[in-house]
Coordinates of C-alpha atoms in Angstrom, one line a residue:
X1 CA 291.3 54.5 -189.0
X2 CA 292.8 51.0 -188.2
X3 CA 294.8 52.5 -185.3
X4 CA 292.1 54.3 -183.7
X5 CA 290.5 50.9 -183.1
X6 CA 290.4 49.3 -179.6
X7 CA 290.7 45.4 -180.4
X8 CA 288.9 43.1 -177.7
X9 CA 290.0 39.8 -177.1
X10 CA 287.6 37.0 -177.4
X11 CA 288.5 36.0 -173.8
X12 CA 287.7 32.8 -172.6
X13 CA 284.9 34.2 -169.7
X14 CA 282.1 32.3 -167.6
X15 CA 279.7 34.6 -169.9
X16 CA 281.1 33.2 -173.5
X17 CA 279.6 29.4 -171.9
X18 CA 277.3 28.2 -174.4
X19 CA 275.5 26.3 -171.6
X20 CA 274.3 29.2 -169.7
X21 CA 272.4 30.7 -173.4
X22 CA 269.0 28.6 -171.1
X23 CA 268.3 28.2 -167.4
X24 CA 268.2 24.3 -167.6
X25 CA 265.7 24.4 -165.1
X26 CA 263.2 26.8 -166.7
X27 CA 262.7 24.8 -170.0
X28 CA 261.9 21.4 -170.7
X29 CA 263.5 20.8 -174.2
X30 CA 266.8 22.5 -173.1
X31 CA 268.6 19.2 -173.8
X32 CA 267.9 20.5 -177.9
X33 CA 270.1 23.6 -176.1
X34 CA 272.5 21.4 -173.9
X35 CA 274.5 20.4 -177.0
X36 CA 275.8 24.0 -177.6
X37 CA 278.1 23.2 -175.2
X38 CA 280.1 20.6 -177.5
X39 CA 279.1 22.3 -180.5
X40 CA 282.6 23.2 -182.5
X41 CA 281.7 27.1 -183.5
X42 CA 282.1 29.0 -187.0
X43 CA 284.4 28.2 -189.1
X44 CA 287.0 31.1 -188.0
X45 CA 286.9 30.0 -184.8
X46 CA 291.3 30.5 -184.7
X47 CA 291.4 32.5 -181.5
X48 CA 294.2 30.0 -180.6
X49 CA 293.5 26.6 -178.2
X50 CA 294.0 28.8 -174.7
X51 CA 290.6 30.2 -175.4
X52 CA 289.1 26.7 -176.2
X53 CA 290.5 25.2 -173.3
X54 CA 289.4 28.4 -170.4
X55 CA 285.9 27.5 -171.7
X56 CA 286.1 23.7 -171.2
X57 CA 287.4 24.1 -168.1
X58 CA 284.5 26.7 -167.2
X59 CA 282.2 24.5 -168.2
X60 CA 283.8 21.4 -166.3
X61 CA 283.6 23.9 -163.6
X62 CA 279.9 24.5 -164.0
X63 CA 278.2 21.0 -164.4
X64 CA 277.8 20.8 -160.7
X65 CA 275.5 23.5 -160.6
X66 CA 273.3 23.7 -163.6
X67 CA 270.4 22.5 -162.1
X68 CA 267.7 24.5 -160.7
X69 CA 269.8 26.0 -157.2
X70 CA 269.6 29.7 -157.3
X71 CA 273.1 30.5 -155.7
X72 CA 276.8 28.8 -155.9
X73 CA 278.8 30.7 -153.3
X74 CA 281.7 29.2 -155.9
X75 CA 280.3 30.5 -158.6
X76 CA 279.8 33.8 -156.6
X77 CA 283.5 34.4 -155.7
X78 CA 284.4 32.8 -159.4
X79 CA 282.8 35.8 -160.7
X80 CA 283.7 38.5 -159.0
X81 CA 287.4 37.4 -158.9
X82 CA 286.9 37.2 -162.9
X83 CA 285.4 40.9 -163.0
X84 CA 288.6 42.2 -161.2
X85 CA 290.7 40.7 -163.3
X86 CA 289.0 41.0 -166.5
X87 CA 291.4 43.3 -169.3
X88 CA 290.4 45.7 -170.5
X89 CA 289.4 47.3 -167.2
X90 CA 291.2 46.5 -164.5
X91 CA 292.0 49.1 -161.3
X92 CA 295.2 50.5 -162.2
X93 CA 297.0 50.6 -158.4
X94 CA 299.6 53.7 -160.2
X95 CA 296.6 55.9 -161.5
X96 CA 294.1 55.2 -158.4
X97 CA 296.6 56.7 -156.3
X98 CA 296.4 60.3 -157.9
X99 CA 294.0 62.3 -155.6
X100 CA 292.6 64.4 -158.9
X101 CA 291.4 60.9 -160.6
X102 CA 287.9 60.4 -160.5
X103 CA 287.0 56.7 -159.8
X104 CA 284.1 55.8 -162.7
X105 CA 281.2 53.7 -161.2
X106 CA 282.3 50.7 -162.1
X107 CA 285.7 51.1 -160.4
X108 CA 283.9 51.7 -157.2
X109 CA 282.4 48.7 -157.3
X110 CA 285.2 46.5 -158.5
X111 CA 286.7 48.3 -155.3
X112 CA 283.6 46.7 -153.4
X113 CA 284.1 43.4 -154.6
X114 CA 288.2 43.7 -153.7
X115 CA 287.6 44.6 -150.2
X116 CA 285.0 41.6 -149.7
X117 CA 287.1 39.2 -151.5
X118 CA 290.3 40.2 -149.3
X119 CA 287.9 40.0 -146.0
X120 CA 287.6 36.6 -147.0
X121 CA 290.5 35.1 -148.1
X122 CA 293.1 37.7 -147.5
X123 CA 296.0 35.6 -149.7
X124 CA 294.2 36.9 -152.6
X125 CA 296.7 39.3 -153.7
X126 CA 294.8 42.6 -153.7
X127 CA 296.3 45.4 -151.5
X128 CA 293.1 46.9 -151.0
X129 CA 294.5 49.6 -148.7
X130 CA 297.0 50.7 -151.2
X131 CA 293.7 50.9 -153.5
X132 CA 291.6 53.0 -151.0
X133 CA 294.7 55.7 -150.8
X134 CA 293.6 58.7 -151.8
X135 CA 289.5 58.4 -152.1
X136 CA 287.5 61.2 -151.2
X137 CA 284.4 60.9 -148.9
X138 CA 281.9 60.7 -151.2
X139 CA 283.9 57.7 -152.8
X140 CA 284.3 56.4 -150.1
X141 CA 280.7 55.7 -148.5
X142 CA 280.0 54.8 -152.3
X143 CA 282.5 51.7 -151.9
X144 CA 280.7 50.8 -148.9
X145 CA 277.1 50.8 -150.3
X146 CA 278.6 48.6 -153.1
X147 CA 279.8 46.4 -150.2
X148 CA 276.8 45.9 -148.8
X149 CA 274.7 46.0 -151.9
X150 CA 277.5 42.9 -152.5
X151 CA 276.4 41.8 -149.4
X152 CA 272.9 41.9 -149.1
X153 CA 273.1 40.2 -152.8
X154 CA 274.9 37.2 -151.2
X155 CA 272.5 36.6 -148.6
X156 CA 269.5 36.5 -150.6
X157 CA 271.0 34.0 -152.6
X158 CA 271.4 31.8 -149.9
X159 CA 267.9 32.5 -148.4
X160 CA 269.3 34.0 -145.5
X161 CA 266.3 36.6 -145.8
X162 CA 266.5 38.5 -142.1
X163 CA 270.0 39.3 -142.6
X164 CA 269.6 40.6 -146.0
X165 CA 267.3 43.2 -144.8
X166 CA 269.5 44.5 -142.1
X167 CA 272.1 44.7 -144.7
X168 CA 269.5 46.2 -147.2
X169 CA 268.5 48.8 -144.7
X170 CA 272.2 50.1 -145.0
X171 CA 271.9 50.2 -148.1
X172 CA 268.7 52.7 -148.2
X173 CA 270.8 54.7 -145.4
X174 CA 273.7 55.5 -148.2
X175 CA 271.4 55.1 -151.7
X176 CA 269.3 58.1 -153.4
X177 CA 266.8 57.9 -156.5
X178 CA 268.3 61.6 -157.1
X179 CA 272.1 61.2 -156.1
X180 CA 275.4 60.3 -157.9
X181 CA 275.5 57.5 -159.9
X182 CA 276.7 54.7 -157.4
X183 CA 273.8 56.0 -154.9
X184 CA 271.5 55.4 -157.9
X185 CA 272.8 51.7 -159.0
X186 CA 272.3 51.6 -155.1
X187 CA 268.6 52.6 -154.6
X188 CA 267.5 50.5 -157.4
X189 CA 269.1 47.0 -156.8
X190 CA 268.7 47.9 -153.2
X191 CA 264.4 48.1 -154.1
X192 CA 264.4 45.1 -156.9
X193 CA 266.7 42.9 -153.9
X194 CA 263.2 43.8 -151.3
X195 CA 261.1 42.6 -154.0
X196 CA 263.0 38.9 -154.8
X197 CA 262.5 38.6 -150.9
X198 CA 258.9 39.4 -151.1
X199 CA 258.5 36.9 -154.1
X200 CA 260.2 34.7 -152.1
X201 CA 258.2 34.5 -148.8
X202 CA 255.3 34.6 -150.7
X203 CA 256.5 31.4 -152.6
X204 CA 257.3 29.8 -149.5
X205 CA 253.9 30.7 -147.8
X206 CA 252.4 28.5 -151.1
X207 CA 250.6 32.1 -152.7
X208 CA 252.4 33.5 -155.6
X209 CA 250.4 36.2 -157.2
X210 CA 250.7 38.7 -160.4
X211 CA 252.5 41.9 -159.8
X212 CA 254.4 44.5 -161.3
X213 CA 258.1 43.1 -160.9
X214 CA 257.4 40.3 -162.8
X215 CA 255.8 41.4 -166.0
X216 CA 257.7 40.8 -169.2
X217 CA 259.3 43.7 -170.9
X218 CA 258.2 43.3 -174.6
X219 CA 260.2 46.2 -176.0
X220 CA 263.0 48.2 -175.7
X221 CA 263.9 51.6 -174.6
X222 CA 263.4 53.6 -178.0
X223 CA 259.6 52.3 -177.9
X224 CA 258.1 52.3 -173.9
X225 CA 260.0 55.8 -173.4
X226 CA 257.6 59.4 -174.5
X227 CA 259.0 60.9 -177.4
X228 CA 260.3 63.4 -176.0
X229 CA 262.9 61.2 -173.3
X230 CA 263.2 59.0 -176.7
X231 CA 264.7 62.0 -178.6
X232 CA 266.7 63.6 -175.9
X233 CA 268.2 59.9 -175.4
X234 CA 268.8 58.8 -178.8
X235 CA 270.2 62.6 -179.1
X236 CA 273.1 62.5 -176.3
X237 CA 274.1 59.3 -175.8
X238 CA 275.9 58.0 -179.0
X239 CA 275.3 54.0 -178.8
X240 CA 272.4 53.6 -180.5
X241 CA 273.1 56.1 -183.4
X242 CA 276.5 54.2 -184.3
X243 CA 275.6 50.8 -184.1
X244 CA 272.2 51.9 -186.5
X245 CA 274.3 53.2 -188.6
X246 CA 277.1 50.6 -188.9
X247 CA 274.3 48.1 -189.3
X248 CA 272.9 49.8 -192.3
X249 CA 276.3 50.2 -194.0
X250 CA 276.7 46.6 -193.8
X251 CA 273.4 46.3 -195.5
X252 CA 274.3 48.9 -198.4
X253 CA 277.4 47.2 -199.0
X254 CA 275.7 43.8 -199.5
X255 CA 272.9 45.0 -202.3
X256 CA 274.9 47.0 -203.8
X257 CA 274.4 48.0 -207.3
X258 CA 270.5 46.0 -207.1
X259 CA 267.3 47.2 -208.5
X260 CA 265.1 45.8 -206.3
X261 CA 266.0 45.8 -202.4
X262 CA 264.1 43.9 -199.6
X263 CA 264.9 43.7 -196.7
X264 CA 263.1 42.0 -193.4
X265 CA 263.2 43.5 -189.7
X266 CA 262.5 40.9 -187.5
X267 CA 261.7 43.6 -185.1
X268 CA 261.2 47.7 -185.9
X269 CA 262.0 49.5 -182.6
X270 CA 262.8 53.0 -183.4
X271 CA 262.5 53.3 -187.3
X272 CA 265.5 55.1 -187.4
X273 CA 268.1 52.3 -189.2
X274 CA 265.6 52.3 -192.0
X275 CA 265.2 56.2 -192.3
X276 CA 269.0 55.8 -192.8
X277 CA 268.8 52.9 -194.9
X278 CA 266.5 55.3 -196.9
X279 CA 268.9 58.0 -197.1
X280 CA 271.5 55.9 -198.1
X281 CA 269.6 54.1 -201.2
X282 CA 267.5 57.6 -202.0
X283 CA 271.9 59.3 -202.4
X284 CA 272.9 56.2 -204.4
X285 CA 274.4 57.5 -207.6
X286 CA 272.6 54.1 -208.9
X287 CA 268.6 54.9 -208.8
X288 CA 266.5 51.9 -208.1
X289 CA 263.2 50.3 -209.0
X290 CA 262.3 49.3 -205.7
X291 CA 262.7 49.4 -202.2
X292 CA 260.8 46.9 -199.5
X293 CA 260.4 46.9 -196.1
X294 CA 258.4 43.6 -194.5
X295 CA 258.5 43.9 -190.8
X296 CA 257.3 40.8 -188.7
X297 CA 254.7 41.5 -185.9
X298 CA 255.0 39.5 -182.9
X299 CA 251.3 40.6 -181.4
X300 CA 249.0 42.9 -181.1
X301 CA 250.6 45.8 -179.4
X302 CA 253.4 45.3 -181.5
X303 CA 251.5 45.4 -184.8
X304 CA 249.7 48.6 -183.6
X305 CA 253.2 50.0 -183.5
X306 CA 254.4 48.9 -186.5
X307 CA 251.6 50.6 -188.5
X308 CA 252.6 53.8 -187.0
X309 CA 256.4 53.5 -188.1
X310 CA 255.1 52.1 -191.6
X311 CA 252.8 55.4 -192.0
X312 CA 256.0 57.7 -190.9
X313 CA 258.5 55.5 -193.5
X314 CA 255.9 55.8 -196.3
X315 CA 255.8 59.7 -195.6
X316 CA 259.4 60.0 -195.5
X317 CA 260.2 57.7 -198.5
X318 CA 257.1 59.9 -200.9
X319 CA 258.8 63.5 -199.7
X320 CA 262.2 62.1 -201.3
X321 CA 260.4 60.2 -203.9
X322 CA 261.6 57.2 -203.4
X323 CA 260.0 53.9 -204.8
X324 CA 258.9 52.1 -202.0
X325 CA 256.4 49.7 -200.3
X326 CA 256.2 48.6 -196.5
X327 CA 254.2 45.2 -195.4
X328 CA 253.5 43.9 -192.2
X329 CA 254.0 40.3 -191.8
X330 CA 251.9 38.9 -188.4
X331 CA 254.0 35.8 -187.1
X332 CA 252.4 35.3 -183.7
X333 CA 252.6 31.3 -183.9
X334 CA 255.6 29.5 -183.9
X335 CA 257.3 30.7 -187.7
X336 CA 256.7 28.1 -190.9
X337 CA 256.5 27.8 -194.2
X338 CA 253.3 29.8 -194.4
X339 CA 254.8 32.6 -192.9
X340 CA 257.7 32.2 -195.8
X341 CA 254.4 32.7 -198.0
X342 CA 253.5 35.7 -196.9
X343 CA 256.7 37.6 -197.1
X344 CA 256.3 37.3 -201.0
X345 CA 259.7 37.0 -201.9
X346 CA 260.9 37.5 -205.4
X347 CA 263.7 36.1 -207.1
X348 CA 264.6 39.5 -208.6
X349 CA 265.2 40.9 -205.1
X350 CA 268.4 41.6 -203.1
X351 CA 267.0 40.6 -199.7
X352 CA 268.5 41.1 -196.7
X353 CA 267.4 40.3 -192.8
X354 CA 268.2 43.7 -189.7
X355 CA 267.7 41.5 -186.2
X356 CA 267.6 44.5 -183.9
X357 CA 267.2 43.2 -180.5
X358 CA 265.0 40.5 -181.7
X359 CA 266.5 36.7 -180.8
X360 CA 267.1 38.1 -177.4
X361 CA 263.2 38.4 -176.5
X362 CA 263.0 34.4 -178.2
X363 CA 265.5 33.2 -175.9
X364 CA 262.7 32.0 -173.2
X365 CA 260.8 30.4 -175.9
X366 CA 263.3 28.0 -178.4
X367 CA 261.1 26.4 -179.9
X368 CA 260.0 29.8 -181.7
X369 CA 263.5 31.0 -181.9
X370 CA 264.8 27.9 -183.7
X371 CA 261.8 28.0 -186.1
X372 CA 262.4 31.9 -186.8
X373 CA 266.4 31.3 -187.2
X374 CA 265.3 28.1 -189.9
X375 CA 263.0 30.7 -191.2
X376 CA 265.4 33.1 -191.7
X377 CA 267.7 30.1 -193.6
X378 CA 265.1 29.4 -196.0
X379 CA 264.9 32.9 -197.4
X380 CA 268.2 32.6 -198.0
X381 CA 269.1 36.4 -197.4
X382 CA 272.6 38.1 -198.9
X383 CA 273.4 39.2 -195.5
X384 CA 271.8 39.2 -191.7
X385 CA 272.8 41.8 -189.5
X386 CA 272.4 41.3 -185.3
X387 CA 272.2 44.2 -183.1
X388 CA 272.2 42.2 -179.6
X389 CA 272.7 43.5 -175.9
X390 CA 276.8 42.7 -175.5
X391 CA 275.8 41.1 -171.6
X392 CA 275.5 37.9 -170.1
X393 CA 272.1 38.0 -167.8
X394 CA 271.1 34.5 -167.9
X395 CA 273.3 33.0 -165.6
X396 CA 271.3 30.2 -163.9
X397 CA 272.7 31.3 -160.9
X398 CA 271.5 33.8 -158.6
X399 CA 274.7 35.4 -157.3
X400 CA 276.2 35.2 -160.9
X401 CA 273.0 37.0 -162.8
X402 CA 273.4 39.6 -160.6
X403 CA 277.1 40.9 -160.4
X404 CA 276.9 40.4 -164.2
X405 CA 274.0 42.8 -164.2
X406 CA 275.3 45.4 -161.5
X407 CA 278.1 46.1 -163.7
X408 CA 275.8 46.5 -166.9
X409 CA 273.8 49.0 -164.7
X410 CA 276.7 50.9 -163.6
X411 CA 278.3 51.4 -167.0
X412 CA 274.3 52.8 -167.8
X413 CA 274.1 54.9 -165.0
X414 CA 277.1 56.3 -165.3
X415 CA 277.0 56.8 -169.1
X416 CA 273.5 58.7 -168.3
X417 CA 274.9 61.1 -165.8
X418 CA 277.6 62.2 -168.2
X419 CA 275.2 62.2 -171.7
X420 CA 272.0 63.3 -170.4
X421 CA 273.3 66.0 -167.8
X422 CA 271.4 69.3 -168.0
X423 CA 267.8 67.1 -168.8
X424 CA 267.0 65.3 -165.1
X425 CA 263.5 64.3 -166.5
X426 CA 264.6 62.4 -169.6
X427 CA 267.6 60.9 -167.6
X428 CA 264.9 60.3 -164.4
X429 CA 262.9 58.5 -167.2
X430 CA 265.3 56.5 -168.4
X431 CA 266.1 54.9 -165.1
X432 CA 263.0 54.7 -163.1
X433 CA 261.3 53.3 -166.1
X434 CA 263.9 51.2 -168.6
X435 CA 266.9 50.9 -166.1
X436 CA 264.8 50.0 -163.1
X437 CA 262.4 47.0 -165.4
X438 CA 265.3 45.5 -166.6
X439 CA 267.0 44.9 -163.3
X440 CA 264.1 43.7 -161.5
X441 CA 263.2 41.1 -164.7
X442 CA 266.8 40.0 -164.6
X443 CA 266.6 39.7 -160.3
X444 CA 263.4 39.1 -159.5
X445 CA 261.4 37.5 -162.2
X446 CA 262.4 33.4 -162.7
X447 CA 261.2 31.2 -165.7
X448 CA 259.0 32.5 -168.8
X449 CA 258.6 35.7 -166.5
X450 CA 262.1 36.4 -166.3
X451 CA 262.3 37.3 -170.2
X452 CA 265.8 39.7 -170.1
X453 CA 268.0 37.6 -171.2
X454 CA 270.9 38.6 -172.7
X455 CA 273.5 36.5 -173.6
X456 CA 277.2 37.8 -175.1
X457 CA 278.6 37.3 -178.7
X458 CA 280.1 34.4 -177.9
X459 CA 277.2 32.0 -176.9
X460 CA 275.1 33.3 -180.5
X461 CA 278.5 32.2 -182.5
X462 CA 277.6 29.1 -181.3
X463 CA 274.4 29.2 -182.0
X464 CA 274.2 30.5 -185.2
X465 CA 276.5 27.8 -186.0
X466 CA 274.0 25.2 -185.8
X467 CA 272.3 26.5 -188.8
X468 CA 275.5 27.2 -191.1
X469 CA 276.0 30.7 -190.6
X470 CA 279.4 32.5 -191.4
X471 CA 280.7 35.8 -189.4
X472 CA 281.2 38.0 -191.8
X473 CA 283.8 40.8 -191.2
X474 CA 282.0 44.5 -190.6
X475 CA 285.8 46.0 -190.8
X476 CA 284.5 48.4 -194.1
X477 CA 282.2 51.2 -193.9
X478 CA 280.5 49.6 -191.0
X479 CA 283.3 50.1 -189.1
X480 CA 284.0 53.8 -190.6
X481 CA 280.6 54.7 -189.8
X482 CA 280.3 53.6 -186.2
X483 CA 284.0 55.6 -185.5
X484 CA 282.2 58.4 -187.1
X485 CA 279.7 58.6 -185.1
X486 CA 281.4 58.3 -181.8
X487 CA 283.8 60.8 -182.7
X488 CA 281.4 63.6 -183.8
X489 CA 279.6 62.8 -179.8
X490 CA 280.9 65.2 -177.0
X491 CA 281.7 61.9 -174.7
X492 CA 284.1 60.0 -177.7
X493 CA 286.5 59.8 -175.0
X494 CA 284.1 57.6 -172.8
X495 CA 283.1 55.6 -175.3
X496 CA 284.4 52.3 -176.1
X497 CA 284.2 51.1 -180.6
X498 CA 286.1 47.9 -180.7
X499 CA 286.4 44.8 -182.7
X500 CA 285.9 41.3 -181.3
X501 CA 287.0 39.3 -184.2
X502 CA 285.0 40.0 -187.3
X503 CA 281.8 42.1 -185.2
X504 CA 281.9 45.3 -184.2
X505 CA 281.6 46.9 -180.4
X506 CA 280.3 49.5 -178.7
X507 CA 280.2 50.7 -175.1
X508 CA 281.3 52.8 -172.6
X509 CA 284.6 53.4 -170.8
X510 CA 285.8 50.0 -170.9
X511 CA 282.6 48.2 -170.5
X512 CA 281.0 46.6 -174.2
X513 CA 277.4 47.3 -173.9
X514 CA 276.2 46.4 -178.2
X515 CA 277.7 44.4 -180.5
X516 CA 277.0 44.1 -184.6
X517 CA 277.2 41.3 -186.1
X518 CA 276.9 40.3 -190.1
X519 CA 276.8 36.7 -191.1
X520 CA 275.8 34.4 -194.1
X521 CA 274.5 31.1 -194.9
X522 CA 276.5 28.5 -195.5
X523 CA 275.0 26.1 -198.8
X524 CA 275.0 23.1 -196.7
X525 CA 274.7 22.9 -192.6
X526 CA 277.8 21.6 -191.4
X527 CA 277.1 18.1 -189.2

């Protein structure tokens, strides 16, 4: 199994900068934040000093523009120059030069970023033309809407508003809501680029008014989609299934043996990791006494939901006769000690915390998320398990945010077109509706509004260090399970299961998309 294991390098990248886990500018107690950046990480931080010393430097780098600018041309070159260069992933000169290899999207647009970077400072050391041997048509106009799209990007940045649109309106010209995946990625940023221009005039005209772009995205794909695009997605495209899955192993194989299991989602967005958490206890050659499920409520439309899983896991766990009770927590203030209270904890329990795409959503609010994570300490769980967006879309700066997100995007649309061929509507659903809301929160939206904010692996490490927490290793069944689950999926050759030290992930091509995470509590926090 071990050698069927791609093995990531923690490398030492503008997104692993604890500094840019806050826009500085958006919060007023990000100084509480600020100290991330000198804060020493877990104790098996050993990836060697080269790592240590790339993210200094990075952060060095960066003070200059922390503030509340929305564009570093710097930090705009920095980045791209970074994403061509980054391993895995590079354009391999010897393969691109075959006439029957397909480029994937994000190829193309690393293509894109080559050319401009060479049209601006040609000693950069990319033979671009030797790249470009051997593209067919259609690749070829797609590398030129990802120039402009590059473009167009660039000039909104720096405000240069008129020009954008000219640029924008080649875009249009080359992009299609219905075409291949690059003319996709293409009319979508294209749209959510007219919009930040829109928001911006109107700033600058002194109205700013409510409207659709701006709206926070409370949940994730699994719950805004129908049922029926839910299915069909969760069905085809294998993310979401393995890292489940490897997230409830790592649960099983820290109560196991117990009576009496609790465990506490901090957010229920499908149901589906405790249907297989259900399974798993209900085939357990050891019968139990009693299985609990508290999930936490963070308002009203997400209680409603909530309800409606609890009524489908209460079916579910009676049909296999399963002991078992489920209890809905509300936590809409700040958590506390009351809220401890309420999840009636007993001492008899095994109780463990799932974090599925939870801190993420707390990230424009810390004051909340540090209260929930000293929550989470007090209960003192055997084990919390993260399932987190593996993507850095917080960058304070414009230019940076958004050729972090383009490449998210392209490993999604490209992942759709291959897992969800055959089904237009539930793949059309997928990126009008999910796709298209999270680009235009990441682009568009700025301060509380602007709630998409992932950050990588890296930046939680430090975090989580704050409040004594251990990465555990998820190399057992965890590990088993997610490789199982890829490998059983029509597309296991596209898809990417890899270890970044001790926490597992999971992606596409070459592109890390999840990650899973276990970690403990320390007895003491270390000062």
């Amino acid at each position: 199994m071990e050698n069927n294991i791609n093995h990531l390098h923690a490398s030492a990248s503008p997104a692993l900068t604890p500094n840019l886990f806050f826009d500085e500018g958006s919060f007023p107690d990000f100084g509480i934040m600020a100290e991330l950046e000198y804060h020493s990480g877990s104790e098996d931080d050993d990836d060697g000093e080269e790592e240590e010393e790339e993210e200094e430097k990075f952060n060095s780098d960066n003070k200059q523009h922390q503030q509340k600018q929305i564009f570093d041309p710097g930090a705009w070159f920095d980045i791209l120059k970074h994403r061509l260069s980054s391993s895995p992933g590079k354009i391999n000169p010897e393969s691109s030069t075959n006439c029957t290899r397909e480029f994937w999207t994000n190829e193309i647009i690393k293509l894109a970023g080559a050319r401009i970077l060479q049209s601006r400072s040609p000693a950069q050391g990319i033979d671009v033309p030797h790249l470009l041997t051997g593209l067919t048509n259609e690749e070829s106009k797609n590398v030129e809407l990802m120039e402009y799209l590059l473009e167009s990007a660039e000039h909104v940045g720096k405000g240069k508003f008129e020009l954008a649109l000219q640029v924008l309106d080649l875009c249009t010209r080359l992009s299609s809501q219905t075409g291949n995946p690059i003319q996709r990625v293409g009319y979508y940023f294209s749209s959510a680029l007219r919009q930040r221009i829109e928001l911006q005039k109107t700033r600058r005209g002194g109205e700013l008014e409510e409207d659709d772009h701006r709206k926070p995205i409370e949940s994730d794909m699994t719950v805004t989609l129908p049922d029926k695009s839910a299915m069909e997605f969760r069905t085809r495209v294998p993310f979401y299934t393995a890292s489940q899955l490897a997230a409830v192993q790592i649960l099983m194989e820290n109560v196991a043996g117990e009576k009496r299991i609790h465990v506490i989602e901090l957010r229920i967005c499908s149901g589906m990791p405790m249907i297989a958490l259900m399974q798993a206890v209900a085939s357990s050659p050891n019968p139990i006494e009693m299985l609990r499920i508290t999930a936490l409520a963070h308002d009203a439309a997400e209680e409603r939901f909530i309800h409606g899983s609890g009524r489908r896991l209460v079916g579910f766990a009676r049909g296999m006769g399963l002991p078992f009770s489920f209890n809905v927590v509300r936590i809409w203030e700040p958590p506390s000690a009351a809220h401890k209270d309420k999840l009636g904890l007993e001492p008899r329990e095994a109780t463990v915390v799932l974090a599925e795409y939870a801190l993420s959503l707390m990230v424009t609010k810390p004051n909340r998320l540090e209260a929930m994570m000293k929550l989470i300490r007090s209960i003192r769980p055997r084990v919390m398990v993260v399932i987190e967006t593996e993507a850095n879309h917080n960058a304070p700066d414009f230019g940076h945010r958004f050729v972090e997100t383009l490449f998210t995007a392209g490993a999604y649309f490209d992942c759709l077109a291959s897992c969800m061929e055959g089904n237009e509507a539930a793949r059309a659903v997928m990126e009008s509706r999910y796709m298209n809301d999270r680009i235009r929160n990441i682009l568009v939206a700025e301060g509380e509004k602007r709630v998409v904010r992932d950050v990588k692996i890296g930046v939680w490490r430090k975090y989580f260090a704050r409040f004594g927490m251990l990465e555990i290793s998820v190399r057992g069944l965890g590990l088993q399970h997610a490789n199982l689950v890829i490998r059983s999926s029509p597309f296991a050759g596209s898809c990417l299961v890899a270890l970044d030290r001790k926490s597992l992930m999971i992606g596409w091509k070459d592109m890390p998309l999840l990650f899973v995470s276990a970690w403990k509590f320390m007895k003491a926090i270390p000062h």
